[in-house]
Amino acid sequence: MPVLQPKMKSRHLNMIAVGGSIGTGLFVGSGSALHNGGPAGVLIAWILTGAMLINVTQALGEMSILYPVSGGFYTLAIRFLDPSFAFAMGWNYVFQWAVVLPLEITVAVTTVQYWTNDDVPVAVWVTIFWLVIILASVFGTLGFAEEEFWSSCLKLLVVLMFIFVGIICCAGGGPSSGEYGTYVGGKYWSDPGAFANGFKGVCAVFVTAAFSFAGTELVGLAASETPNPRAVMPVSAVKGTFWRITIIYVTSLTIIGLLLSYDEPRLIGGSGSSASPFVIVLSHANISGLDHLVNATICISVLSIGLSCVYAGSRTLTALAETGFAPKVFTYVDKSSRPVFSVAAILIFGPIAYVNCSDDGDTVFKWLLALSGLSTIFTWMAICLCHIRFRAAWKAQGHSLEELPFKALGGVWGSWFGVILNGLVLIAQFYVTLSSVSGPASSDWCICTETMFTAAYLAAPIMIAFYIVGYVWKRQLPKRANEIDLDSGRKSWLTVEDMRAYRAERKNAPLYIRIYRILFSN
């Protein structure tokens, strides 16, 4: 039977790491984050969450280079953690992407309405975008990789352009007809202030920041479809994530915090791209045409993430079937390396977007999203726990860290930092849903908060239910560190002597090459 083939090239994986998860979380969601937490709250949340993600991707890179197995971190969770937990995490991850697909189609519709208003029926746009994603999915792994490469190039170009324009506007170099014709500097940090709602606001922003990074772990799934993970993963999973966090997220959000106050009316009352701080800034600057370019980029990035939903969901579903936790039909891969039935299973969730034609569309989507609302946090935590258990097994079975072709920069402590910070994000989510940012402004606040809490934490009991089902079904418990299988699927068998010789050779390279490798390469 055909299997998934390594068709991705290094440029594909590099761009997936750098620009793959840039989407509505940055372009649109950052607006509500600024309103809730203020400019300082946004930076604190994104920097800490970004530091955690760097450790997550470091751990993922270390394991994926050694074990580039189908299913990525899900398969590793079966090996290093608990098969029952992996079963729950895998299905929750599949449902997360299955639900996000119609949500991204919905956001794409609201983005197009920036130009068309309501002249074209919502159902028409839903149909068009769904068919576009189906067409792109027909081209399989290579189609996904090429689409991600070029859409990521566009997103990076637009964000870098925005940063350049934003610096000029901060210095007062904007058009005299706009709001940035005079020096702006840090006036919005003083009035209305750096923090919007104190500690509650920062907690709310932490939740938004965490979900804006969703999809970062896709490089772990893609590693098994790359010919040489050892050559590509350190660059893509580690350094690509670092540059995305520092340049794309932190720099652009700093500029937004300087150019917009957190009480900007369009941040509060807008929807879709009309509430995007990127669009609002360019509109205030009165730079004609650029707001439309950013809006078009948002639309393309939304469709890009929709295709990522199909890719991530289908690959995880295939891995679930290969390990006996899903119907065997989903193991089928055609001669073009497409898991056809798994792809179809995710695509059939697309028509859920048609509920936008109903008055109850928002309510339906709130509960659908709640089904896998915490999936990303559970996934990141599982990756860190896998790394901790992997290191324990590696040591218990007499291996040296020098044998590893790539070592996570933070080691086990970096993974513990990831576990703790993910736990704090869950606590912040719990706190925010019980205490709204605006406070109990009316007698209906308790009812609203109860609904928010139920929706936000619906994923937790579902995870527990899946865990119980997995345990009752397979009756498997976690293995001791000295019993964990470290050989199956392993691609690197280098000895300590081999690695010492390799690293010694690299130390002899000229200084400029070593600096380049540290910053951008392997």
Short mmCIF file of C-alpha atoms in Angstrom, two decimals:
data_model
loop_
_atom_site.label_atom_id
_atom_site.label_comp_id
_atom_site.label_asym_id
_atom_site.label_seq_id
_atom_site.Cartn_x
_atom_site.Cartn_y
_atom_site.Cartn_z
CA MET A 1 0.00 0.00 0.00
CA PRO A 2 1.36 3.49 -0.84
CA VAL A 3 2.53 5.62 2.08
CA LEU A 4 3.07 9.33 2.62
CA GLN A 5 6.09 10.34 0.56
CA PRO A 6 8.74 12.95 1.43
CA LYS A 7 7.81 15.51 -1.22
CA MET A 8 8.40 18.70 0.75
CA LYS A 9 11.56 20.68 0.07
CA SER A 10 13.56 22.67 2.58
CA ARG A 11 12.14 25.98 1.34
CA HIS A 12 8.63 24.69 2.00
CA LEU A 13 9.30 23.69 5.60
CA ASN A 14 11.22 26.89 6.28
CA MET A 15 8.32 29.07 5.13
CA ILE A 16 5.74 26.94 6.95
CA ALA A 17 7.69 27.59 10.15
CA VAL A 18 8.17 31.31 9.52
CA GLY A 19 4.80 32.29 8.06
CA GLY A 20 2.51 29.27 8.22
CA SER A 21 0.51 30.19 11.31
CA ILE A 22 0.36 33.94 10.62
CA GLY A 23 -3.30 34.67 10.08
CA THR A 24 -6.35 36.06 11.83
CA GLY A 25 -4.63 35.78 15.23
CA LEU A 26 -2.15 38.50 14.25
CA PHE A 27 -4.04 40.45 11.60
CA VAL A 28 -7.44 40.57 13.35
CA GLY A 29 -7.26 39.02 16.84
CA SER A 30 -4.50 41.41 17.93
CA GLY A 31 -7.07 44.21 17.76
CA SER A 32 -9.25 42.75 20.53
CA ALA A 33 -6.06 41.92 22.46
CA LEU A 34 -5.00 45.56 22.32
CA HIS A 35 -8.44 46.66 23.47
CA ASN A 36 -8.48 44.21 26.39
CA GLY A 37 -4.89 44.40 27.60
CA GLY A 38 -3.39 47.63 26.27
CA PRO A 39 -0.05 47.88 24.43
CA ALA A 40 2.04 46.72 27.39
CA GLY A 41 -0.26 43.78 28.11
CA VAL A 42 -0.02 42.70 24.46
CA LEU A 43 3.78 42.75 24.49
CA ILE A 44 4.07 40.91 27.82
CA ALA A 45 1.71 38.16 26.67
CA TRP A 46 3.20 37.69 23.21
CA ILE A 47 6.82 37.74 24.40
CA LEU A 48 6.23 35.18 27.17
CA THR A 49 4.08 32.97 24.95
CA GLY A 50 6.66 33.29 22.18
CA ALA A 51 9.45 32.27 24.56
CA MET A 52 7.39 29.21 25.50
CA LEU A 53 6.82 28.38 21.82
CA ILE A 54 10.54 28.59 21.12
CA ASN A 55 11.09 25.91 23.76
CA VAL A 56 8.22 23.82 22.36
CA THR A 57 9.66 23.95 18.84
CA GLN A 58 13.16 23.23 20.15
CA ALA A 59 11.86 20.08 21.87
CA LEU A 60 9.83 19.15 18.79
CA GLY A 61 12.85 19.65 16.54
CA GLU A 62 15.03 17.42 18.71
CA MET A 63 12.53 14.56 18.58
CA SER A 64 11.35 15.00 14.98
CA ILE A 65 14.89 14.86 13.59
CA LEU A 66 15.51 11.61 15.43
CA TYR A 67 12.00 10.21 14.77
CA PRO A 68 10.43 11.71 11.59
CA VAL A 69 7.43 9.38 11.92
CA SER A 70 3.97 9.68 10.40
CA GLY A 71 1.65 11.61 12.71
CA GLY A 72 4.48 13.58 14.31
CA PHE A 73 3.90 14.49 17.94
CA TYR A 74 0.77 12.32 18.18
CA THR A 75 2.82 9.19 17.39
CA LEU A 76 5.53 10.35 19.79
CA ALA A 77 2.93 10.78 22.54
CA ILE A 78 1.94 7.11 22.15
CA ARG A 79 5.56 6.09 22.57
CA PHE A 80 6.75 8.42 25.33
CA LEU A 81 3.56 9.22 27.25
CA ASP A 82 0.31 7.27 27.54
CA PRO A 83 -1.48 5.66 24.55
CA SER A 84 -4.82 6.66 26.08
CA PHE A 85 -3.73 10.30 26.42
CA ALA A 86 -2.38 10.22 22.86
CA PHE A 87 -5.73 8.86 21.67
CA ALA A 88 -7.56 11.74 23.37
CA MET A 89 -5.07 14.34 22.17
CA GLY A 90 -5.08 12.99 18.60
CA TRP A 91 -8.85 13.03 18.19
CA ASN A 92 -9.12 16.43 19.86
CA TYR A 93 -6.48 17.75 17.44
CA VAL A 94 -8.41 16.35 14.46
CA PHE A 95 -11.66 17.94 15.67
CA GLN A 96 -9.89 21.24 16.33
CA TRP A 97 -8.81 21.57 12.70
CA ALA A 98 -12.12 20.19 11.40
CA VAL A 99 -13.98 22.95 13.28
CA VAL A 100 -11.48 25.69 12.42
CA LEU A 101 -12.02 25.01 8.68
CA PRO A 102 -15.57 26.44 8.54
CA LEU A 103 -14.51 29.20 10.93
CA GLU A 104 -11.74 30.29 8.55
CA ILE A 105 -14.20 30.20 5.64
CA THR A 106 -16.44 32.47 7.70
CA VAL A 107 -13.62 34.95 8.35
CA ALA A 108 -12.78 34.90 4.62
CA VAL A 109 -16.38 35.88 3.88
CA THR A 110 -16.27 38.83 6.31
CA THR A 111 -12.95 39.89 4.75
CA VAL A 112 -14.42 40.03 1.26
CA GLN A 113 -17.38 42.00 2.61
CA TYR A 114 -14.91 44.81 3.33
CA TRP A 115 -15.25 45.54 -0.39
CA THR A 116 -18.69 44.18 -1.31
CA ASN A 117 -20.66 45.03 1.84
CA ASP A 118 -23.71 42.72 1.65
CA ASP A 119 -24.27 42.91 -2.10
CA VAL A 120 -23.33 39.23 -2.63
CA PRO A 121 -25.13 36.57 -0.53
CA VAL A 122 -23.02 34.92 2.19
CA ALA A 123 -23.81 31.45 0.80
CA VAL A 124 -22.17 32.33 -2.52
CA TRP A 125 -18.89 33.32 -0.87
CA VAL A 126 -18.95 30.24 1.38
CA THR A 127 -19.34 28.03 -1.68
CA ILE A 128 -16.53 29.77 -3.56
CA PHE A 129 -14.03 29.55 -0.70
CA TRP A 130 -14.92 25.95 0.11
CA LEU A 131 -14.40 24.94 -3.53
CA VAL A 132 -11.06 26.78 -3.61
CA ILE A 133 -9.84 24.80 -0.58
CA ILE A 134 -11.09 21.53 -2.12
CA LEU A 135 -9.27 22.32 -5.37
CA ALA A 136 -6.03 23.10 -3.53
CA SER A 137 -6.36 19.88 -1.51
CA VAL A 138 -6.50 17.82 -4.71
CA PHE A 139 -2.83 18.63 -5.31
CA GLY A 140 -1.82 16.85 -2.11
CA THR A 141 1.32 17.51 -0.08
CA LEU A 142 3.12 19.42 -2.82
CA GLY A 143 0.07 21.62 -3.44
CA PHE A 144 -0.16 22.44 0.27
CA ALA A 145 3.58 23.11 0.45
CA GLU A 146 3.65 25.42 -2.57
CA GLU A 147 0.56 27.30 -1.42
CA GLU A 148 2.07 27.76 2.05
CA PHE A 149 5.36 28.91 0.56
CA TRP A 150 3.89 31.63 -1.65
CA SER A 151 1.20 32.78 0.81
CA SER A 152 3.84 32.97 3.55
CA CYS A 153 6.03 35.05 1.24
CA LEU A 154 3.12 37.45 0.73
CA LYS A 155 2.33 37.64 4.45
CA LEU A 156 5.95 38.31 5.36
CA LEU A 157 6.26 40.96 2.64
CA VAL A 158 3.13 42.78 3.81
CA VAL A 159 4.08 42.65 7.50
CA LEU A 160 7.60 43.92 6.77
CA MET A 161 6.08 46.69 4.64
CA PHE A 162 3.73 47.56 7.50
CA ILE A 163 6.65 47.69 9.95
CA PHE A 164 8.56 50.03 7.62
CA VAL A 165 5.53 52.30 7.11
CA GLY A 166 4.70 52.14 10.82
CA ILE A 167 8.16 53.34 11.88
CA ILE A 168 7.83 56.32 9.52
CA CYS A 169 4.36 57.12 10.88
CA CYS A 170 5.58 56.91 14.50
CA ALA A 171 8.23 59.47 13.65
CA GLY A 172 5.62 61.79 12.15
CA GLY A 173 6.47 61.10 8.53
CA GLY A 174 3.00 60.09 7.45
CA PRO A 175 0.84 62.07 4.98
CA SER A 176 -0.21 65.44 6.35
CA SER A 177 -3.82 64.58 5.51
CA GLY A 178 -3.71 61.65 7.94
CA GLU A 179 -3.31 61.34 11.71
CA TYR A 180 0.43 60.60 11.61
CA GLY A 181 1.69 63.80 9.99
CA THR A 182 3.25 64.85 13.30
CA TYR A 183 5.42 62.98 15.79
CA VAL A 184 3.47 60.25 17.61
CA GLY A 185 6.11 58.47 19.68
CA GLY A 186 4.74 56.87 22.83
CA LYS A 187 1.85 59.23 23.52
CA TYR A 188 -0.73 56.42 23.59
CA TRP A 189 1.30 54.64 26.26
CA SER A 190 0.70 57.72 28.47
CA ASP A 191 -2.82 58.55 27.40
CA PRO A 192 -4.94 56.44 27.75
CA GLY A 193 -2.14 54.24 29.17
CA ALA A 194 -0.08 51.08 28.80
CA PHE A 195 -2.57 48.69 30.45
CA ALA A 196 -6.26 48.62 29.58
CA ASN A 197 -7.79 46.47 32.31
CA GLY A 198 -4.96 45.70 34.69
CA PHE A 199 -4.24 42.09 35.61
CA LYS A 200 -7.51 40.81 34.13
CA GLY A 201 -6.67 42.37 30.79
CA VAL A 202 -3.21 40.79 30.68
CA CYS A 203 -4.71 37.38 31.47
CA ALA A 204 -7.21 37.80 28.63
CA VAL A 205 -4.39 38.73 26.25
CA PHE A 206 -2.40 35.63 27.27
CA VAL A 207 -5.26 33.48 26.04
CA THR A 208 -5.45 35.39 22.75
CA ALA A 209 -1.68 35.22 22.29
CA ALA A 210 -1.60 31.47 22.87
CA PHE A 211 -4.26 30.80 20.25
CA SER A 212 -2.66 33.19 17.74
CA PHE A 213 0.34 30.85 17.63
CA ALA A 214 -1.80 27.79 16.84
CA GLY A 215 -0.30 25.82 13.98
CA THR A 216 3.32 26.36 14.99
CA GLU A 217 3.56 22.63 15.67
CA LEU A 218 2.77 21.80 12.01
CA VAL A 219 6.48 21.51 11.26
CA GLY A 220 6.48 18.36 13.39
CA LEU A 221 3.79 16.81 11.19
CA ALA A 222 5.57 17.90 8.03
CA ALA A 223 8.92 16.41 9.09
CA SER A 224 7.89 12.91 7.96
CA GLU A 225 7.21 14.29 4.47
CA THR A 226 10.63 15.92 4.17
CA PRO A 227 13.57 13.98 2.63
CA ASN A 228 16.19 15.16 5.15
CA PRO A 229 14.66 16.38 8.44
CA ARG A 230 18.10 16.70 10.05
CA ALA A 231 19.13 19.36 7.53
CA VAL A 232 15.85 21.28 7.59
CA MET A 233 14.24 20.99 11.03
CA PRO A 234 16.77 23.01 13.08
CA VAL A 235 16.34 25.89 10.65
CA SER A 236 12.57 25.71 10.28
CA ALA A 237 11.38 24.54 13.69
CA VAL A 238 13.78 26.59 15.77
CA LYS A 239 15.25 29.56 13.98
CA GLY A 240 12.21 30.18 11.79
CA THR A 241 10.00 30.32 14.87
CA PHE A 242 12.43 32.67 16.62
CA TRP A 243 12.46 35.15 13.75
CA ARG A 244 8.69 34.95 13.31
CA ILE A 245 8.15 35.75 16.98
CA THR A 246 10.70 38.55 17.24
CA ILE A 247 10.23 40.31 13.88
CA ILE A 248 6.71 39.46 12.78
CA TYR A 249 4.79 39.41 16.03
CA VAL A 250 6.68 41.51 18.56
CA THR A 251 7.84 44.28 16.22
CA SER A 252 4.51 44.69 14.41
CA LEU A 253 2.54 44.62 17.67
CA THR A 254 4.89 47.21 19.20
CA ILE A 255 4.20 49.54 16.28
CA ILE A 256 0.46 48.94 16.54
CA GLY A 257 0.60 49.79 20.26
CA LEU A 258 2.37 53.04 19.40
CA LEU A 259 -0.03 54.09 16.63
CA LEU A 260 -3.38 53.04 18.13
CA SER A 261 -4.91 53.65 21.53
CA TYR A 262 -6.65 50.71 23.16
CA ASP A 263 -9.93 52.68 23.22
CA GLU A 264 -9.99 53.05 19.43
CA PRO A 265 -13.73 52.70 18.52
CA ARG A 266 -13.13 50.38 15.54
CA LEU A 267 -11.33 47.89 17.77
CA ILE A 268 -14.47 47.61 19.86
CA GLY A 269 -17.33 47.72 17.39
CA GLY A 270 -15.83 46.28 14.21
CA SER A 271 -15.88 42.74 12.89
CA GLY A 272 -13.61 40.80 10.56
CA SER A 273 -10.94 42.79 8.75
CA SER A 274 -12.66 46.08 9.61
CA ALA A 275 -11.44 45.48 13.19
CA SER A 276 -7.91 44.65 12.07
CA PRO A 277 -5.43 47.06 13.67
CA PHE A 278 -3.29 46.79 10.52
CA VAL A 279 -6.17 48.04 8.36
CA ILE A 280 -7.13 50.70 10.93
CA VAL A 281 -3.58 52.11 11.15
CA LEU A 282 -3.25 52.44 7.37
CA SER A 283 -6.73 53.95 7.19
CA HIS A 284 -5.80 56.54 9.87
CA ALA A 285 -2.59 57.28 7.98
CA ASN A 286 -4.69 58.01 4.88
CA ILE A 287 -2.36 55.98 2.67
CA SER A 288 -4.70 55.01 -0.13
CA GLY A 289 -4.58 51.43 -1.38
CA LEU A 290 -2.47 49.89 1.36
CA ASP A 291 -5.47 49.03 3.53
CA HIS A 292 -6.88 47.07 0.58
CA LEU A 293 -3.56 45.26 0.14
CA VAL A 294 -3.58 44.27 3.81
CA ASN A 295 -7.20 43.15 3.54
CA ALA A 296 -6.37 41.01 0.51
CA THR A 297 -3.46 39.51 2.46
CA ILE A 298 -5.80 38.71 5.37
CA CYS A 299 -8.14 36.95 2.94
CA ILE A 300 -5.31 34.89 1.44
CA SER A 301 -3.88 34.04 4.88
CA VAL A 302 -7.29 32.88 6.05
CA LEU A 303 -7.60 30.54 3.07
CA SER A 304 -4.02 29.39 3.71
CA ILE A 305 -4.92 28.40 7.25
CA GLY A 306 -8.03 26.68 5.89
CA LEU A 307 -5.77 24.50 3.77
CA SER A 308 -3.57 23.91 6.82
CA CYS A 309 -6.69 22.61 8.58
CA VAL A 310 -7.10 19.98 5.89
CA TYR A 311 -3.42 19.05 5.94
CA ALA A 312 -3.00 18.82 9.74
CA GLY A 313 -6.35 17.17 10.38
CA SER A 314 -5.97 14.57 7.62
CA ARG A 315 -2.40 13.60 8.58
CA THR A 316 -3.32 13.19 12.24
CA LEU A 317 -6.41 11.16 11.31
CA THR A 318 -4.24 8.90 9.13
CA ALA A 319 -1.81 8.42 12.01
CA LEU A 320 -4.70 7.58 14.35
CA ALA A 321 -5.82 4.90 11.90
CA GLU A 322 -2.28 3.54 11.52
CA THR A 323 -1.99 3.10 15.28
CA GLY A 324 -5.40 1.42 15.56
CA PHE A 325 -7.26 4.36 17.10
CA ALA A 326 -9.41 5.18 14.05
CA PRO A 327 -11.17 3.15 11.32
CA LYS A 328 -8.70 1.39 9.04
CA VAL A 329 -10.15 3.05 5.93
CA PHE A 330 -8.31 6.24 6.89
CA THR A 331 -4.93 4.53 6.39
CA TYR A 332 -5.47 4.55 2.62
CA VAL A 333 -2.96 6.69 0.73
CA ASP A 334 -3.15 6.88 -3.07
CA LYS A 335 -0.21 6.71 -5.48
CA SER A 336 0.16 10.49 -5.36
CA SER A 337 0.73 10.35 -1.57
CA ARG A 338 -2.71 11.74 -0.69
CA PRO A 339 -4.61 10.26 2.28
CA VAL A 340 -7.81 10.58 0.27
CA PHE A 341 -10.39 9.46 2.84
CA SER A 342 -8.78 11.45 5.65
CA VAL A 343 -8.75 14.59 3.49
CA ALA A 344 -12.42 14.04 2.58
CA ALA A 345 -13.33 13.56 6.26
CA ILE A 346 -11.97 17.02 7.11
CA LEU A 347 -13.38 18.74 4.01
CA ILE A 348 -16.95 17.64 4.78
CA PHE A 349 -16.90 19.99 7.79
CA GLY A 350 -16.59 22.98 5.43
CA PRO A 351 -20.35 23.34 4.73
CA ILE A 352 -20.92 24.08 8.43
CA ALA A 353 -19.99 27.62 7.38
CA TYR A 354 -23.44 27.90 5.77
CA VAL A 355 -24.93 28.42 9.25
CA ASN A 356 -23.82 32.04 8.77
CA CYS A 357 -26.92 32.36 6.63
CA SER A 358 -28.94 31.84 9.83
CA ASP A 359 -29.50 34.25 12.69
CA ASP A 360 -28.14 31.64 15.11
CA GLY A 361 -24.85 31.25 13.26
CA ASP A 362 -22.73 32.92 15.96
CA THR A 363 -24.16 30.66 18.67
CA VAL A 364 -23.52 27.50 16.66
CA PHE A 365 -19.93 28.51 15.98
CA LYS A 366 -19.23 29.37 19.60
CA TRP A 367 -20.16 25.85 20.69
CA LEU A 368 -18.41 24.18 17.76
CA LEU A 369 -15.18 25.99 18.54
CA ALA A 370 -15.54 25.04 22.21
CA LEU A 371 -15.33 21.35 21.27
CA SER A 372 -11.61 21.79 20.70
CA GLY A 373 -11.02 25.18 22.29
CA LEU A 374 -8.10 24.04 24.43
CA SER A 375 -6.66 21.57 21.94
CA THR A 376 -3.66 23.73 21.07
CA ILE A 377 -2.67 24.14 24.73
CA PHE A 378 -2.98 20.38 25.34
CA THR A 379 -0.89 19.70 22.23
CA TRP A 380 1.94 22.03 23.24
CA MET A 381 1.94 20.65 26.76
CA ALA A 382 2.04 17.09 25.39
CA ILE A 383 5.03 17.95 23.18
CA CYS A 384 6.95 19.27 26.20
CA LEU A 385 6.01 16.24 28.30
CA CYS A 386 7.08 13.94 25.44
CA HIS A 387 10.46 15.63 25.40
CA ILE A 388 10.86 15.28 29.17
CA ARG A 389 10.03 11.57 28.97
CA PHE A 390 12.26 11.11 25.91
CA ARG A 391 15.25 12.61 27.72
CA ALA A 392 14.53 10.40 30.76
CA ALA A 393 14.39 7.26 28.57
CA TRP A 394 17.51 8.31 26.64
CA LYS A 395 19.45 8.65 29.89
CA ALA A 396 17.98 5.52 31.51
CA GLN A 397 19.01 3.37 28.54
CA GLY A 398 22.61 4.51 28.63
CA HIS A 399 22.67 7.02 25.79
CA SER A 400 24.62 10.27 25.77
CA LEU A 401 23.18 13.63 24.76
CA GLU A 402 26.16 13.98 22.43
CA GLU A 403 24.60 11.31 20.21
CA LEU A 404 21.66 13.57 19.38
CA PRO A 405 21.96 15.21 15.94
CA PHE A 406 20.19 18.26 17.38
CA LYS A 407 19.79 19.27 21.03
CA ALA A 408 17.03 21.55 22.31
CA LEU A 409 18.59 24.78 23.54
CA GLY A 410 16.73 24.81 26.86
CA GLY A 411 17.00 21.06 27.39
CA VAL A 412 14.59 19.52 29.86
CA TRP A 413 14.27 22.81 31.74
CA GLY A 414 12.96 24.51 28.62
CA SER A 415 10.28 21.83 28.32
CA TRP A 416 9.34 22.25 31.98
CA PHE A 417 9.02 25.99 31.32
CA GLY A 418 6.64 25.14 28.47
CA VAL A 419 4.55 22.84 30.67
CA ILE A 420 4.29 25.44 33.44
CA LEU A 421 3.44 28.35 31.13
CA ASN A 422 0.82 26.29 29.30
CA GLY A 423 -0.67 25.46 32.69
CA LEU A 424 -0.73 29.16 33.54
CA VAL A 425 -2.52 29.90 30.24
CA LEU A 426 -5.20 27.36 31.21
CA ILE A 427 -5.53 29.03 34.61
CA ALA A 428 -5.74 32.45 32.92
CA GLN A 429 -8.50 31.13 30.66
CA PHE A 430 -10.34 29.85 33.72
CA TYR A 431 -9.92 33.19 35.52
CA VAL A 432 -10.99 35.32 32.56
CA THR A 433 -14.11 33.27 31.84
CA LEU A 434 -15.19 33.61 35.49
CA SER A 435 -14.43 37.31 35.65
CA SER A 436 -15.12 39.29 32.46
CA VAL A 437 -12.69 42.00 31.56
CA SER A 438 -15.36 44.66 31.73
CA GLY A 439 -16.65 43.43 35.08
CA PRO A 440 -20.24 42.71 36.18
CA ALA A 441 -21.82 45.65 34.43
CA SER A 442 -25.31 44.18 34.57
CA SER A 443 -27.39 41.57 36.31
CA ASP A 444 -27.00 39.34 33.24
CA TRP A 445 -23.23 39.14 33.75
CA CYS A 446 -23.37 35.91 35.79
CA ILE A 447 -25.44 34.18 33.11
CA CYS A 448 -23.08 35.42 30.39
CA THR A 449 -20.03 34.31 32.35
CA GLU A 450 -21.50 30.88 33.00
CA THR A 451 -22.07 30.42 29.27
CA MET A 452 -18.52 31.61 28.51
CA PHE A 453 -17.07 29.24 31.07
CA THR A 454 -19.05 26.26 29.77
CA ALA A 455 -18.04 27.02 26.18
CA ALA A 456 -14.37 27.61 26.96
CA TYR A 457 -13.93 24.48 29.02
CA LEU A 458 -16.13 22.07 27.08
CA ALA A 459 -12.94 20.63 25.57
CA ALA A 460 -11.66 19.49 28.98
CA PRO A 461 -14.42 16.95 29.75
CA ILE A 462 -14.28 15.76 26.14
CA MET A 463 -10.54 15.13 26.54
CA ILE A 464 -11.22 13.18 29.74
CA ALA A 465 -13.98 11.18 28.03
CA PHE A 466 -11.66 10.29 25.13
CA TYR A 467 -8.95 9.28 27.60
CA ILE A 468 -11.34 6.94 29.41
CA VAL A 469 -12.52 5.42 26.11
CA GLY A 470 -8.91 4.93 24.99
CA TYR A 471 -7.95 3.24 28.25
CA VAL A 472 -10.99 0.96 28.35
CA TRP A 473 -10.44 0.05 24.69
CA LYS A 474 -6.68 -0.65 24.70
CA ARG A 475 -5.93 -1.24 28.40
CA GLN A 476 -2.43 0.23 28.07
CA LEU A 477 -0.46 2.13 30.70
CA PRO A 478 2.64 4.37 30.37
CA LYS A 479 5.91 2.47 30.22
CA ARG A 480 8.88 2.97 32.50
CA ALA A 481 11.76 5.02 31.12
CA ASN A 482 13.94 1.94 30.63
CA GLU A 483 11.14 0.16 28.73
CA ILE A 484 10.38 2.88 26.16
CA ASP A 485 11.19 1.90 22.57
CA LEU A 486 13.93 4.25 21.35
CA ASP A 487 14.74 2.36 18.13
CA SER A 488 11.56 2.05 16.03
CA GLY A 489 11.42 4.78 13.41
CA ARG A 490 14.79 6.21 14.46
CA LYS A 491 16.68 7.80 11.56
CA SER A 492 19.95 8.84 13.21
CA TRP A 493 22.37 6.21 14.52
CA LEU A 494 25.41 8.43 14.92
CA THR A 495 27.82 7.67 17.75
CA VAL A 496 29.34 10.16 20.17
CA GLU A 497 32.55 10.04 18.16
CA ASP A 498 30.67 10.80 14.93
CA MET A 499 28.95 13.82 16.44
CA ARG A 500 32.16 15.14 18.02
CA ALA A 501 33.90 14.93 14.66
CA TYR A 502 30.96 16.66 12.95
CA ARG A 503 30.88 19.51 15.49
CA ALA A 504 34.66 19.90 15.43
CA GLU A 505 34.55 20.28 11.65
CA ARG A 506 31.90 22.96 11.88
CA LYS A 507 33.94 24.89 14.45
CA ASN A 508 36.69 25.30 11.85
CA ALA A 509 34.42 27.28 9.52
CA PRO A 510 35.12 31.04 9.08
CA LEU A 511 33.53 33.35 11.66
CA TYR A 512 31.01 34.87 9.23
CA ILE A 513 29.74 31.40 8.28
CA ARG A 514 29.39 30.41 11.94
CA ILE A 515 27.43 33.62 12.66
CA TYR A 516 25.18 32.96 9.66
CA ARG A 517 24.55 29.39 10.84
CA ILE A 518 23.67 30.58 14.34
CA LEU A 519 21.16 33.13 13.05
CA PHE A 520 19.63 31.60 9.93
CA SER A 521 20.94 28.16 9.04
CA ASN A 522 21.73 24.72 10.46
#
